[in-house]
Short mmCIF file of C-alpha atoms in Angstrom, two decimals:
data_model
loop_
_atom_site.label_atom_id
_atom_site.label_comp_id
_atom_site.label_asym_id
_atom_site.label_seq_id
_atom_site.Cartn_x
_atom_site.Cartn_y
_atom_site.Cartn_z
CA MET A 1 0.00 0.00 0.00
CA THR A 2 1.39 3.42 -0.97
CA ALA A 3 1.55 6.38 1.39
CA THR A 4 -1.30 8.01 -0.55
CA GLU A 5 -3.47 4.89 -0.28
CA HIS A 6 -2.64 4.64 3.39
CA GLN A 7 -3.68 8.25 3.98
CA SER A 8 -6.98 7.76 2.10
CA ALA A 9 -7.95 4.56 3.92
CA PRO A 10 -11.02 5.12 6.11
CA PRO A 11 -10.25 5.22 9.82
CA ARG A 12 -11.40 2.31 11.93
CA PRO A 13 -14.48 3.08 14.01
CA ALA A 14 -13.73 3.78 17.63
CA LYS A 15 -14.32 0.82 19.91
CA LEU A 16 -17.36 1.29 22.13
CA PRO A 17 -16.90 1.10 25.88
CA ARG A 18 -17.96 -2.38 27.03
CA GLU A 19 -20.95 -1.01 28.95
CA GLU A 20 -22.29 0.56 25.74
CA ASP A 21 -21.58 -2.41 23.46
CA PRO A 22 -24.88 -3.97 22.26
CA ARG A 23 -23.17 -7.37 22.52
CA HIS A 24 -22.74 -6.97 26.29
CA PRO A 25 -24.24 -10.10 27.85
CA LEU A 26 -26.10 -8.13 30.49
CA LYS A 27 -27.93 -6.16 27.79
CA ARG A 28 -28.93 -9.33 25.98
CA LEU A 29 -30.04 -11.12 29.15
CA SER A 30 -32.05 -8.06 30.18
CA ALA A 31 -33.87 -8.19 26.83
CA LEU A 32 -34.77 -11.83 27.47
CA PHE A 33 -36.12 -11.58 31.01
CA ASP A 34 -39.19 -9.74 32.22
CA GLN A 35 -38.31 -6.23 33.33
CA GLY A 36 -36.88 -6.14 36.84
CA SER A 37 -36.73 -9.92 37.25
CA LEU A 38 -33.09 -10.59 36.28
CA SER A 39 -30.74 -11.83 38.99
CA LEU A 40 -27.14 -12.81 38.17
CA ILE A 41 -25.90 -16.18 39.40
CA THR A 42 -22.32 -15.69 38.16
CA ASP A 43 -19.95 -12.73 38.14
CA ASP A 44 -19.76 -10.28 35.25
CA ASP A 45 -16.05 -10.80 34.56
CA ASP A 46 -13.70 -11.80 31.73
CA SER A 47 -14.71 -15.48 31.68
CA GLY A 48 -16.60 -15.00 28.41
CA MET A 49 -19.95 -16.13 29.82
CA LEU A 50 -22.62 -14.71 32.12
CA ALA A 51 -25.57 -16.54 33.71
CA ALA A 52 -28.76 -15.33 35.37
CA VAL A 53 -32.23 -16.34 36.54
CA GLY A 54 -35.47 -14.45 36.16
CA THR A 55 -38.92 -14.76 34.66
CA VAL A 56 -39.99 -14.92 31.02
CA ASP A 57 -43.63 -14.00 30.62
CA GLY A 58 -43.97 -14.99 34.25
CA THR A 59 -42.24 -18.36 33.79
CA HIS A 60 -39.18 -18.98 35.98
CA THR A 61 -36.23 -19.35 33.58
CA VAL A 62 -32.46 -19.77 33.69
CA ALA A 63 -30.25 -18.26 30.98
CA PHE A 64 -26.62 -17.80 30.02
CA CYS A 65 -25.03 -15.55 27.43
CA SER A 66 -21.72 -15.50 25.57
CA ASP A 67 -19.69 -12.34 26.20
CA ALA A 68 -18.68 -11.34 22.68
CA THR A 69 -16.90 -8.27 24.08
CA VAL A 70 -14.18 -10.53 25.54
CA MET A 71 -12.10 -12.51 23.01
CA GLY A 72 -15.09 -12.75 20.69
CA GLY A 73 -16.94 -14.87 23.23
CA ALA A 74 -14.37 -17.67 23.05
CA MET A 75 -14.97 -20.28 25.75
CA GLY A 76 -12.30 -21.13 28.30
CA ASP A 77 -12.36 -23.19 31.45
CA GLN A 78 -14.02 -20.51 33.59
CA GLY A 79 -16.61 -19.56 30.98
CA CYS A 80 -17.63 -23.18 30.51
CA LYS A 81 -18.07 -23.54 34.26
CA VAL A 82 -20.59 -20.68 34.08
CA VAL A 83 -22.69 -22.66 31.59
CA VAL A 84 -22.46 -25.84 33.65
CA ARG A 85 -23.55 -23.90 36.73
CA ALA A 86 -26.53 -22.52 34.82
CA TYR A 87 -27.52 -26.09 33.88
CA GLU A 88 -27.22 -27.25 37.47
CA ARG A 89 -29.54 -24.42 38.51
CA ALA A 90 -32.06 -25.19 35.75
CA LEU A 91 -32.21 -28.85 36.74
CA ALA A 92 -32.54 -27.98 40.43
CA ASP A 93 -35.36 -25.53 39.69
CA GLY A 94 -37.01 -27.63 36.95
CA ALA A 95 -36.88 -24.51 34.78
CA PRO A 96 -36.33 -23.91 31.04
CA ILE A 97 -32.82 -22.81 30.14
CA VAL A 98 -32.02 -20.37 27.34
CA GLY A 99 -28.55 -19.96 25.86
CA LEU A 100 -27.64 -16.79 23.96
CA TRP A 101 -24.69 -17.74 21.76
CA HIS A 102 -22.03 -15.53 20.13
CA SER A 103 -18.74 -17.39 20.37
CA GLY A 104 -15.74 -18.39 18.30
CA GLY A 105 -15.50 -21.69 20.18
CA ALA A 106 -12.83 -22.91 22.59
CA ARG A 107 -10.02 -20.58 23.67
CA LEU A 108 -6.92 -21.69 21.77
CA ALA A 109 -4.52 -20.33 24.37
CA GLU A 110 -5.88 -22.75 26.99
CA GLY A 111 -5.29 -25.76 24.78
CA VAL A 112 -6.87 -29.06 25.76
CA LEU A 113 -8.12 -27.56 29.05
CA SER A 114 -10.68 -25.53 27.10
CA LEU A 115 -11.64 -28.58 25.03
CA HIS A 116 -12.26 -30.56 28.20
CA ALA A 117 -14.34 -27.71 29.60
CA VAL A 118 -16.46 -27.50 26.45
CA GLY A 119 -17.02 -31.25 26.72
CA LEU A 120 -18.40 -30.71 30.23
CA ILE A 121 -21.01 -28.37 28.72
CA PHE A 122 -22.03 -31.09 26.25
CA PHE A 123 -22.33 -33.59 29.09
CA ALA A 124 -24.50 -31.21 31.13
CA MET A 125 -26.77 -30.63 28.12
CA THR A 126 -27.14 -34.34 27.51
CA GLN A 127 -27.97 -35.00 31.16
CA ALA A 128 -30.64 -32.28 31.03
CA SER A 129 -32.14 -33.53 27.75
CA GLY A 130 -35.81 -34.36 28.16
CA LYS A 131 -35.82 -33.06 31.74
CA VAL A 132 -35.91 -29.29 31.19
CA PRO A 133 -36.56 -27.40 27.93
CA GLN A 134 -33.36 -26.12 26.31
CA ILE A 135 -33.54 -23.21 23.86
CA SER A 136 -30.58 -21.73 21.98
CA VAL A 137 -30.48 -18.31 20.34
CA VAL A 138 -27.53 -17.79 18.00
CA LEU A 139 -26.89 -14.06 17.68
CA GLY A 140 -23.42 -14.07 16.10
CA PRO A 141 -20.88 -16.59 14.84
CA ALA A 142 -21.06 -19.88 16.75
CA ALA A 143 -18.09 -21.99 15.75
CA GLY A 144 -16.63 -25.30 16.84
CA GLY A 145 -17.85 -26.18 20.32
CA ALA A 146 -20.22 -23.23 20.21
CA ALA A 147 -21.92 -24.87 17.20
CA TYR A 148 -22.44 -28.23 18.87
CA GLY A 149 -23.79 -26.57 22.02
CA PRO A 150 -26.93 -25.25 20.31
CA ALA A 151 -27.22 -28.45 18.26
CA LEU A 152 -27.64 -30.47 21.46
CA THR A 153 -30.58 -28.36 22.63
CA ASP A 154 -34.28 -28.76 21.87
CA ILE A 155 -34.84 -25.61 19.79
CA VAL A 156 -32.34 -23.43 17.88
CA ILE A 157 -33.22 -19.86 16.89
CA LEU A 158 -30.98 -18.04 14.42
CA GLY A 159 -30.70 -14.25 14.45
CA PRO A 160 -29.82 -12.30 11.28
CA GLU A 161 -26.13 -12.16 12.22
CA GLY A 162 -26.06 -15.74 13.49
CA ARG A 163 -23.74 -18.20 11.79
CA ILE A 164 -23.25 -21.84 12.81
CA PHE A 165 -20.34 -23.93 11.59
CA VAL A 166 -17.82 -26.42 12.93
CA THR A 167 -14.93 -24.99 10.91
CA GLY A 168 -14.81 -21.45 9.54
CA PRO A 169 -14.39 -20.33 5.92
CA ASP A 170 -10.61 -19.92 6.16
CA VAL A 171 -10.10 -23.49 7.33
CA VAL A 172 -12.54 -24.86 4.77
CA ARG A 173 -10.73 -22.94 2.03
CA SER A 174 -7.28 -24.16 3.06
CA VAL A 175 -8.31 -27.80 3.51
CA THR A 176 -10.82 -28.39 0.70
CA GLY A 177 -10.16 -25.47 -1.64
CA GLU A 178 -13.85 -24.47 -1.50
CA ASP A 179 -14.36 -20.71 -1.66
CA VAL A 180 -17.15 -19.99 0.82
CA ASP A 181 -18.11 -17.23 3.23
CA MET A 182 -19.76 -17.44 6.66
CA LEU A 183 -23.24 -16.70 5.29
CA ARG A 184 -23.18 -19.55 2.78
CA LEU A 185 -21.43 -21.88 5.20
CA GLY A 186 -23.59 -21.41 8.27
CA GLY A 187 -26.37 -18.87 7.66
CA PRO A 188 -30.17 -19.17 7.40
CA GLU A 189 -30.22 -20.83 3.96
CA PRO A 190 -27.98 -23.82 4.75
CA HIS A 191 -29.32 -24.40 8.25
CA GLY A 192 -32.94 -23.25 7.90
CA ARG A 193 -33.70 -25.01 4.62
CA ARG A 194 -31.04 -27.65 3.96
CA SER A 195 -29.57 -29.11 7.15
CA GLY A 196 -32.43 -28.70 9.62
CA VAL A 197 -30.05 -27.49 12.35
CA VAL A 198 -32.10 -24.32 12.91
CA HIS A 199 -35.75 -24.46 13.98
CA VAL A 200 -36.66 -20.75 13.85
CA LEU A 201 -35.25 -17.93 11.70
CA ALA A 202 -35.51 -14.32 12.91
CA ASP A 203 -35.15 -11.04 11.02
CA SER A 204 -33.66 -9.11 13.95
CA GLU A 205 -31.96 -9.77 17.26
CA GLU A 206 -35.03 -8.42 19.04
CA GLN A 207 -37.26 -10.86 17.15
CA ALA A 208 -34.91 -13.76 17.92
CA ILE A 209 -35.01 -13.03 21.64
CA GLY A 210 -38.77 -12.48 21.41
CA GLN A 211 -39.23 -15.93 19.89
CA ALA A 212 -37.11 -17.41 22.68
CA ARG A 213 -39.46 -15.75 25.18
CA ARG A 214 -42.53 -17.23 23.47
CA LEU A 215 -41.04 -20.71 23.35
CA ALA A 216 -39.80 -20.63 26.94
CA SER A 217 -43.33 -19.66 28.00
CA LEU A 218 -44.95 -22.41 25.89
CA LEU A 219 -42.61 -25.13 27.13
CA GLY A 220 -42.10 -23.92 30.70
CA GLY A 221 -45.50 -22.42 31.49
CA GLN A 222 -47.82 -24.90 29.80
CA GLY A 223 -51.09 -23.86 31.44
CA ASN A 224 -54.28 -25.91 31.74
CA LEU A 225 -56.79 -26.97 29.12
CA ASP A 226 -60.15 -25.28 29.57
CA VAL A 227 -62.60 -27.25 27.42
CA ALA A 228 -65.27 -24.58 27.85
CA ASP A 229 -62.88 -22.05 26.34
CA VAL A 230 -62.47 -24.03 23.11
CA ARG A 231 -64.80 -22.46 20.57
CA ASP A 232 -65.64 -24.32 17.39
CA VAL A 233 -64.86 -22.83 14.00
CA ASP A 234 -65.16 -24.40 10.57
CA LEU A 235 -61.69 -25.87 10.11
CA ALA A 236 -62.51 -26.68 6.47
CA ARG A 237 -63.19 -23.08 5.51
CA SER A 238 -59.67 -22.59 4.13
CA LEU A 239 -59.71 -25.82 2.08
CA PRO A 240 -60.76 -25.99 -1.60
CA GLU A 241 -64.06 -27.71 -2.34
CA SER A 242 -62.47 -30.21 -4.70
CA MET A 243 -60.87 -33.12 -2.86
CA LYS A 244 -58.27 -33.33 -5.63
CA ARG A 245 -56.90 -29.80 -5.24
CA ALA A 246 -53.80 -29.16 -3.15
CA TYR A 247 -53.90 -26.56 -0.37
CA ASP A 248 -51.71 -24.93 2.25
CA VAL A 249 -52.41 -26.45 5.67
CA HIS A 250 -51.15 -23.43 7.64
CA PRO A 251 -54.51 -21.59 7.79
CA LEU A 252 -56.14 -24.75 9.17
CA ILE A 253 -53.49 -24.96 11.91
CA LEU A 254 -54.02 -21.31 12.84
CA ASP A 255 -57.77 -21.95 13.09
CA LEU A 256 -57.13 -25.03 15.22
CA LEU A 257 -54.89 -23.31 17.77
CA ASP A 258 -55.72 -20.39 20.05
CA GLU A 259 -55.31 -17.06 18.28
CA ASP A 260 -51.77 -15.62 18.03
CA THR A 261 -50.11 -18.51 19.87
CA ALA A 262 -48.62 -20.59 17.04
CA VAL A 263 -44.85 -20.91 16.60
CA GLU A 264 -43.85 -23.11 13.67
CA LEU A 265 -40.57 -25.03 13.92
CA HIS A 266 -38.50 -25.96 10.86
CA ALA A 267 -40.80 -23.98 8.57
CA ARG A 268 -38.43 -24.20 5.58
CA TRP A 269 -36.99 -27.67 6.18
CA ALA A 270 -39.09 -30.59 4.91
CA PRO A 271 -42.13 -28.32 4.41
CA ASN A 272 -44.33 -31.25 3.30
CA ILE A 273 -44.98 -31.74 7.01
CA THR A 274 -45.50 -28.96 9.53
CA THR A 275 -44.55 -28.96 13.21
CA THR A 276 -46.04 -26.21 15.34
CA LEU A 277 -46.18 -25.33 19.03
CA GLY A 278 -49.05 -23.26 20.37
CA ARG A 279 -51.88 -23.14 22.87
CA PHE A 280 -55.18 -24.98 22.62
CA GLY A 281 -57.80 -23.96 25.13
CA GLY A 282 -55.02 -22.25 27.07
CA ARG A 283 -52.86 -25.41 27.18
CA SER A 284 -49.54 -25.77 25.34
CA VAL A 285 -49.73 -28.46 22.65
CA GLY A 286 -47.83 -29.66 19.61
CA VAL A 287 -49.48 -29.92 16.18
CA ILE A 288 -48.18 -32.09 13.34
CA ALA A 289 -49.86 -31.79 9.95
CA ASN A 290 -49.24 -33.01 6.42
CA ASN A 291 -49.05 -30.11 3.97
CA PRO A 292 -50.55 -31.08 0.58
CA LEU A 293 -49.07 -27.93 -0.98
CA ARG A 294 -45.61 -29.54 -0.81
CA LEU A 295 -44.99 -32.94 -2.43
CA GLY A 296 -48.74 -33.53 -2.24
CA GLY A 297 -48.34 -33.99 1.51
CA CYS A 298 -46.36 -37.22 1.05
CA LEU A 299 -44.08 -38.38 3.81
CA ASP A 300 -40.43 -38.77 2.86
CA SER A 301 -37.24 -39.57 4.71
CA THR A 302 -36.57 -35.99 5.84
CA SER A 303 -40.11 -35.14 6.91
CA ALA A 304 -40.43 -38.38 8.87
CA GLU A 305 -37.24 -37.57 10.76
CA LYS A 306 -38.39 -34.00 11.37
CA ALA A 307 -41.74 -35.15 12.73
CA ALA A 308 -40.16 -37.88 14.87
CA ARG A 309 -37.96 -35.45 16.74
CA PHE A 310 -40.90 -33.13 17.31
CA VAL A 311 -43.02 -35.98 18.69
CA ARG A 312 -40.26 -36.99 21.09
CA MET A 313 -39.73 -33.42 22.26
CA CYS A 314 -43.43 -32.93 22.97
CA ASP A 315 -43.60 -36.29 24.73
CA ALA A 316 -40.53 -35.52 26.86
CA PHE A 317 -42.06 -32.27 28.10
CA GLY A 318 -45.65 -33.47 28.44
CA LEU A 319 -47.25 -31.55 25.57
CA PRO A 320 -50.37 -33.25 24.12
CA LEU A 321 -50.18 -33.85 20.38
CA ILE A 322 -52.76 -33.06 17.71
CA VAL A 323 -52.05 -34.83 14.40
CA VAL A 324 -53.81 -33.51 11.29
CA VAL A 325 -53.65 -36.12 8.55
CA ASP A 326 -54.03 -35.76 4.80
CA VAL A 327 -51.39 -38.06 3.38
CA PRO A 328 -51.30 -40.04 0.12
CA GLY A 329 -48.43 -42.25 1.26
CA TYR A 330 -44.64 -42.26 1.27
CA LEU A 331 -42.83 -40.55 -1.58
CA PRO A 332 -41.57 -43.31 -3.91
CA GLY A 333 -38.25 -43.40 -5.74
CA VAL A 334 -34.68 -44.60 -5.78
CA GLY A 335 -33.51 -41.38 -4.15
CA GLN A 336 -35.79 -41.94 -1.18
CA GLU A 337 -34.66 -45.52 -0.69
CA TRP A 338 -31.00 -44.51 -0.89
CA ASP A 339 -31.69 -41.60 1.47
CA GLY A 340 -32.82 -44.05 4.15
CA VAL A 341 -36.60 -43.68 4.05
CA VAL A 342 -36.93 -47.09 5.73
CA ARG A 343 -34.55 -46.26 8.57
CA ARG A 344 -35.62 -42.64 8.98
CA GLY A 345 -39.31 -43.42 8.52
CA ALA A 346 -39.01 -45.99 11.30
CA LYS A 347 -38.07 -43.16 13.64
CA LEU A 348 -41.56 -41.70 13.32
CA LEU A 349 -43.18 -45.07 13.99
CA HIS A 350 -40.99 -45.47 17.08
CA ALA A 351 -41.64 -41.93 18.30
CA PHE A 352 -45.44 -42.27 18.19
CA GLY A 353 -45.38 -45.82 19.53
CA GLU A 354 -43.24 -44.69 22.47
CA ALA A 355 -45.20 -41.53 23.32
CA VAL A 356 -47.33 -41.44 26.48
CA VAL A 357 -48.83 -37.96 26.17
CA PRO A 358 -52.42 -37.63 24.90
CA ARG A 359 -52.29 -37.66 21.10
CA VAL A 360 -55.38 -37.15 18.99
CA THR A 361 -55.54 -37.73 15.24
CA LEU A 362 -57.85 -35.93 12.81
CA VAL A 363 -58.07 -37.34 9.26
CA THR A 364 -59.32 -34.54 7.05
CA ARG A 365 -59.25 -36.10 3.59
CA LYS A 366 -57.19 -39.26 3.25
CA ALA A 367 -54.70 -41.53 4.99
CA TYR A 368 -53.15 -44.10 2.70
CA GLY A 369 -50.67 -46.92 3.03
CA GLY A 370 -47.74 -47.00 5.41
CA ALA A 371 -48.08 -43.27 5.94
CA TYR A 372 -51.54 -43.92 7.45
CA ILE A 373 -49.87 -46.04 10.13
CA ALA A 374 -47.03 -43.57 10.71
CA MET A 375 -49.31 -40.56 11.28
CA ASN A 376 -50.44 -41.58 14.79
CA SER A 377 -52.82 -44.37 13.83
CA ARG A 378 -54.90 -46.44 16.22
CA ALA A 379 -52.34 -49.25 15.83
CA LEU A 380 -49.62 -47.01 17.31
CA GLY A 381 -51.74 -46.20 20.36
CA ALA A 382 -53.46 -42.97 19.37
CA THR A 383 -55.64 -41.62 22.18
CA ARG A 384 -58.50 -40.91 19.80
CA VAL A 385 -58.89 -40.93 16.01
CA PHE A 386 -61.41 -38.63 14.35
CA ALA A 387 -62.21 -38.26 10.66
CA TRP A 388 -64.23 -35.82 8.62
CA PRO A 389 -67.16 -37.07 6.53
CA GLY A 390 -65.94 -38.46 3.23
CA ALA A 391 -62.40 -39.09 4.46
CA GLU A 392 -60.63 -42.17 3.10
CA VAL A 393 -58.54 -44.62 5.12
CA ALA A 394 -57.06 -47.26 2.85
CA VAL A 395 -53.97 -48.96 1.48
CA MET A 396 -54.20 -46.63 -1.49
CA GLY A 397 -56.76 -44.55 -3.37
CA ALA A 398 -59.73 -46.55 -4.62
CA VAL A 399 -59.11 -45.78 -8.31
CA ALA A 400 -55.43 -46.74 -8.06
CA ALA A 401 -56.40 -49.91 -6.22
CA VAL A 402 -58.93 -51.12 -8.82
CA ARG A 403 -56.46 -50.43 -11.63
CA ILE A 404 -54.22 -53.02 -9.98
CA LEU A 405 -56.88 -55.44 -8.74
CA HIS A 406 -58.95 -55.37 -11.94
CA ARG A 407 -56.35 -54.58 -14.58
CA ARG A 408 -57.35 -57.53 -16.80
CA LYS A 409 -61.03 -56.67 -16.60
CA LEU A 410 -60.36 -53.05 -17.40
CA ALA A 411 -58.11 -54.01 -20.30
CA ASP A 412 -61.04 -55.83 -21.90
CA VAL A 413 -63.34 -52.82 -21.56
CA ALA A 414 -63.73 -50.38 -24.44
CA ALA A 415 -61.66 -47.23 -23.94
CA ASP A 416 -64.67 -44.93 -24.14
CA ILE A 417 -66.44 -46.54 -21.17
CA ARG A 418 -63.33 -47.46 -19.13
CA PRO A 419 -63.50 -44.35 -16.89
CA GLN A 420 -67.11 -45.14 -15.99
CA VAL A 421 -66.23 -48.77 -15.15
CA GLU A 422 -63.26 -47.58 -13.07
CA THR A 423 -65.54 -45.27 -11.11
CA GLU A 424 -68.07 -48.03 -10.44
CA LEU A 425 -65.37 -50.49 -9.35
CA ALA A 426 -63.75 -47.82 -7.16
CA ALA A 427 -67.05 -47.10 -5.39
CA GLU A 428 -67.51 -50.81 -4.75
CA HIS A 429 -63.93 -51.19 -3.50
CA GLU A 430 -64.29 -48.19 -1.20
CA LYS A 431 -67.30 -49.73 0.51
CA ILE A 432 -65.32 -52.89 1.17
CA ALA A 433 -61.91 -51.51 2.06
CA GLY A 434 -61.45 -47.76 2.09
CA GLY A 435 -64.42 -45.70 3.22
CA VAL A 436 -64.55 -43.91 6.54
CA GLU A 437 -67.61 -45.98 7.50
CA ARG A 438 -65.55 -49.14 7.14
CA ALA A 439 -62.77 -47.56 9.23
CA VAL A 440 -65.27 -46.82 11.99
CA GLU A 441 -66.71 -50.33 11.73
CA ILE A 442 -63.37 -52.02 12.35
CA GLY A 443 -62.36 -49.52 15.03
CA VAL A 444 -59.43 -47.69 13.46
CA VAL A 445 -61.49 -44.46 13.46
CA ASP A 446 -63.39 -43.69 16.66
CA GLU A 447 -65.81 -41.10 15.37
CA VAL A 448 -66.74 -39.09 12.30
CA VAL A 449 -66.91 -35.40 13.22
CA GLU A 450 -67.87 -32.37 11.19
CA PRO A 451 -65.17 -29.77 10.49
CA ASP A 452 -67.10 -27.19 12.52
CA ARG A 453 -67.22 -29.51 15.56
CA SER A 454 -63.65 -30.76 15.46
CA ARG A 455 -62.01 -28.37 17.94
CA SER A 456 -64.41 -29.23 20.75
CA ALA A 457 -64.16 -32.97 20.00
CA ILE A 458 -60.36 -32.81 20.18
CA ALA A 459 -60.51 -30.78 23.41
CA ARG A 460 -62.78 -33.30 25.10
CA ALA A 461 -60.55 -36.18 24.02
CA ILE A 462 -57.39 -34.55 25.37
CA ALA A 463 -59.08 -33.50 28.60
CA ALA A 464 -60.41 -37.02 29.17
CA ALA A 465 -56.98 -38.53 28.54
CA LEU A 466 -55.34 -36.12 30.99
CA ALA A 467 -57.98 -36.91 33.60
CA ASP A 468 -57.54 -40.67 33.10
CA ALA A 469 -53.77 -40.34 33.45
CA GLY A 470 -54.23 -38.43 36.69
CA ASN A 471 -56.25 -41.33 38.09
CA THR A 472 -53.68 -43.94 37.02
CA PRO A 473 -51.43 -45.28 39.80
CA GLY A 474 -47.91 -43.98 39.31
CA ALA A 475 -48.95 -41.12 37.03
CA HIS A 476 -47.58 -37.74 37.96
CA SER A 477 -50.09 -35.43 36.32
CA ALA A 478 -51.08 -33.92 39.66
CA ALA A 479 -47.58 -32.53 40.12
CA GLY A 480 -47.00 -31.88 36.43
CA PRO A 481 -47.86 -33.11 32.95
CA VAL A 482 -47.82 -36.78 31.98
CA ARG A 483 -44.60 -37.08 30.03
CA GLY A 484 -42.27 -39.58 28.45
CA ARG A 485 -39.18 -40.59 30.38
CA HIS A 486 -36.54 -40.20 27.70
CA GLY A 487 -34.14 -37.65 26.32
CA ASN A 488 -34.54 -35.62 23.15
CA ILE A 489 -31.56 -36.70 21.08
CA PRO A 490 -31.20 -34.56 17.92
CA LEU A 491 -32.43 -37.23 15.49
#
C-alpha cells in the first residue's frame, strides 16, 4: 500500500466502551427476562460467559449468554463452568434454560483444558435432555464447540447475524479449496432449509429473543386446558371444495390453535410436514400436519425424521399432540430408498409408539398406506382418532387400487367406457376396504366429526386422557404433565 493509499484509507471506528456495546451479555439477558426480574448467578467478569435467573412472561427461567466483548466470546475453562452452573440451577429448579450464543469456540490459548471444559457443557446438556426445555439463540458466529452446544438443545433460533459452523471459511478454504463465506457456510439458507439445524429464523436480534421468550413460555408455562374455552370454528373453511386440489395447511393450523399462539418449527426444512407449538384452550400443545401444498403432503425420509424429533420433544415435556392427517403415502423413488426412508421413517413409527402424552388424530381427507400407520394411527396407540365425513382410510386410493386389482377386466373394456367402469369399481372397493364408514366399523377411526365440531371434540378427548392419566397409579399429572421418560436426542 502506498503512502497516498494509506492516507486515504477510512479510519477504523472507535471501539465502544464495554458497557455501551450492544453485545454486552447483560444487555442481551435483560432483553430476554421480564423487566426487573433478572438476577445474576455468576460474576460479570472476563470469563466469556454470564448466567442469570429471572422470569420470562412470568415463567421462571435460567439463561446464560456469551460475552462477545471478551475474546469474541471464546470459551475457556471458567466460561464453561458458568454454563455448567446454569444447567445445574435449571435442573434444580425444573426450569427452562435459554442460551444466547455468540462465540468463536474454545479458547486456543488454553489448549486441551478448554476442550475438556467444552465437553463438560455437552455432558450437562445431555444429562438435562428431556428433563428441562433447552432453547438456543444464535446471535453471532457460533463456531466449533459453540456450534455443537446449540445443536444439542431442543430448539435453535438463528438471528440475522447468526452463523453456525464447525470450521470457519478460512479453514474450509485451506483444507478443501472451497471458496465460501460465513453466510453460505452457516447462515439461514444452509441451516434453515437444507440441514435442519435451525428451527426458527428471525429477522432481527429483538425478534430472535422475542421468539425465545414465546417458546420458553410455551414449554415452561404450559397452562391448563379449559374445554369450555375451546370455541368451534369451521376448520374446512380454508380448504378448496375439490378433494383433488392441493392446499396450504397453515390456515387450518391457525384456526385449530388459540389465536396468536402458534410458533412453527422448521418452517423451511421438509415443508411437506409442519410442526407447530401453540396453545389450545389455554394449554400448550404440539401440532403435526401433512401439507398437501408440498410434495402432495407425502411423507419422505426428511419429513419423517423432522416429525419424529418433534413428537419426542413434545412427549418428553408433556405436551399433548394433535395430528392432522391428509397423506397419500410415502414418496416413492430410488432417491428416497437410498436416502434411508426405511430407517428414517421408522423413527416416526418409534416416536409415536413410544409416546405417552395424549395424542389425537384428525383425518381430514385421506390416509393411505404405510403413511396412514405412521401418522399416529390407532395401531400405534393414538388416544382418539377422528375423521371428517368423506375421508378415506385405505392402502391406497380406490381408483389406483382397482387399476391393480382389476387390470385384466379393465383391459377388456372399451376405452370410451373405461373411466365409468373404473368409477363403479372404485365405489364398490371403497365400501369394502377404504371408506370412513368401514374404518369406523373395524375400530381404526373412533368417530366421524364435522369440520365445525372438530375443535371441541379434540378438546374433550385430550381432557379425558389427561384426567384418566391423573387417576392412574404412578402417574404424575397432579404434580405436572404426563410425560415420556426419555431424552430428546437430535435425530
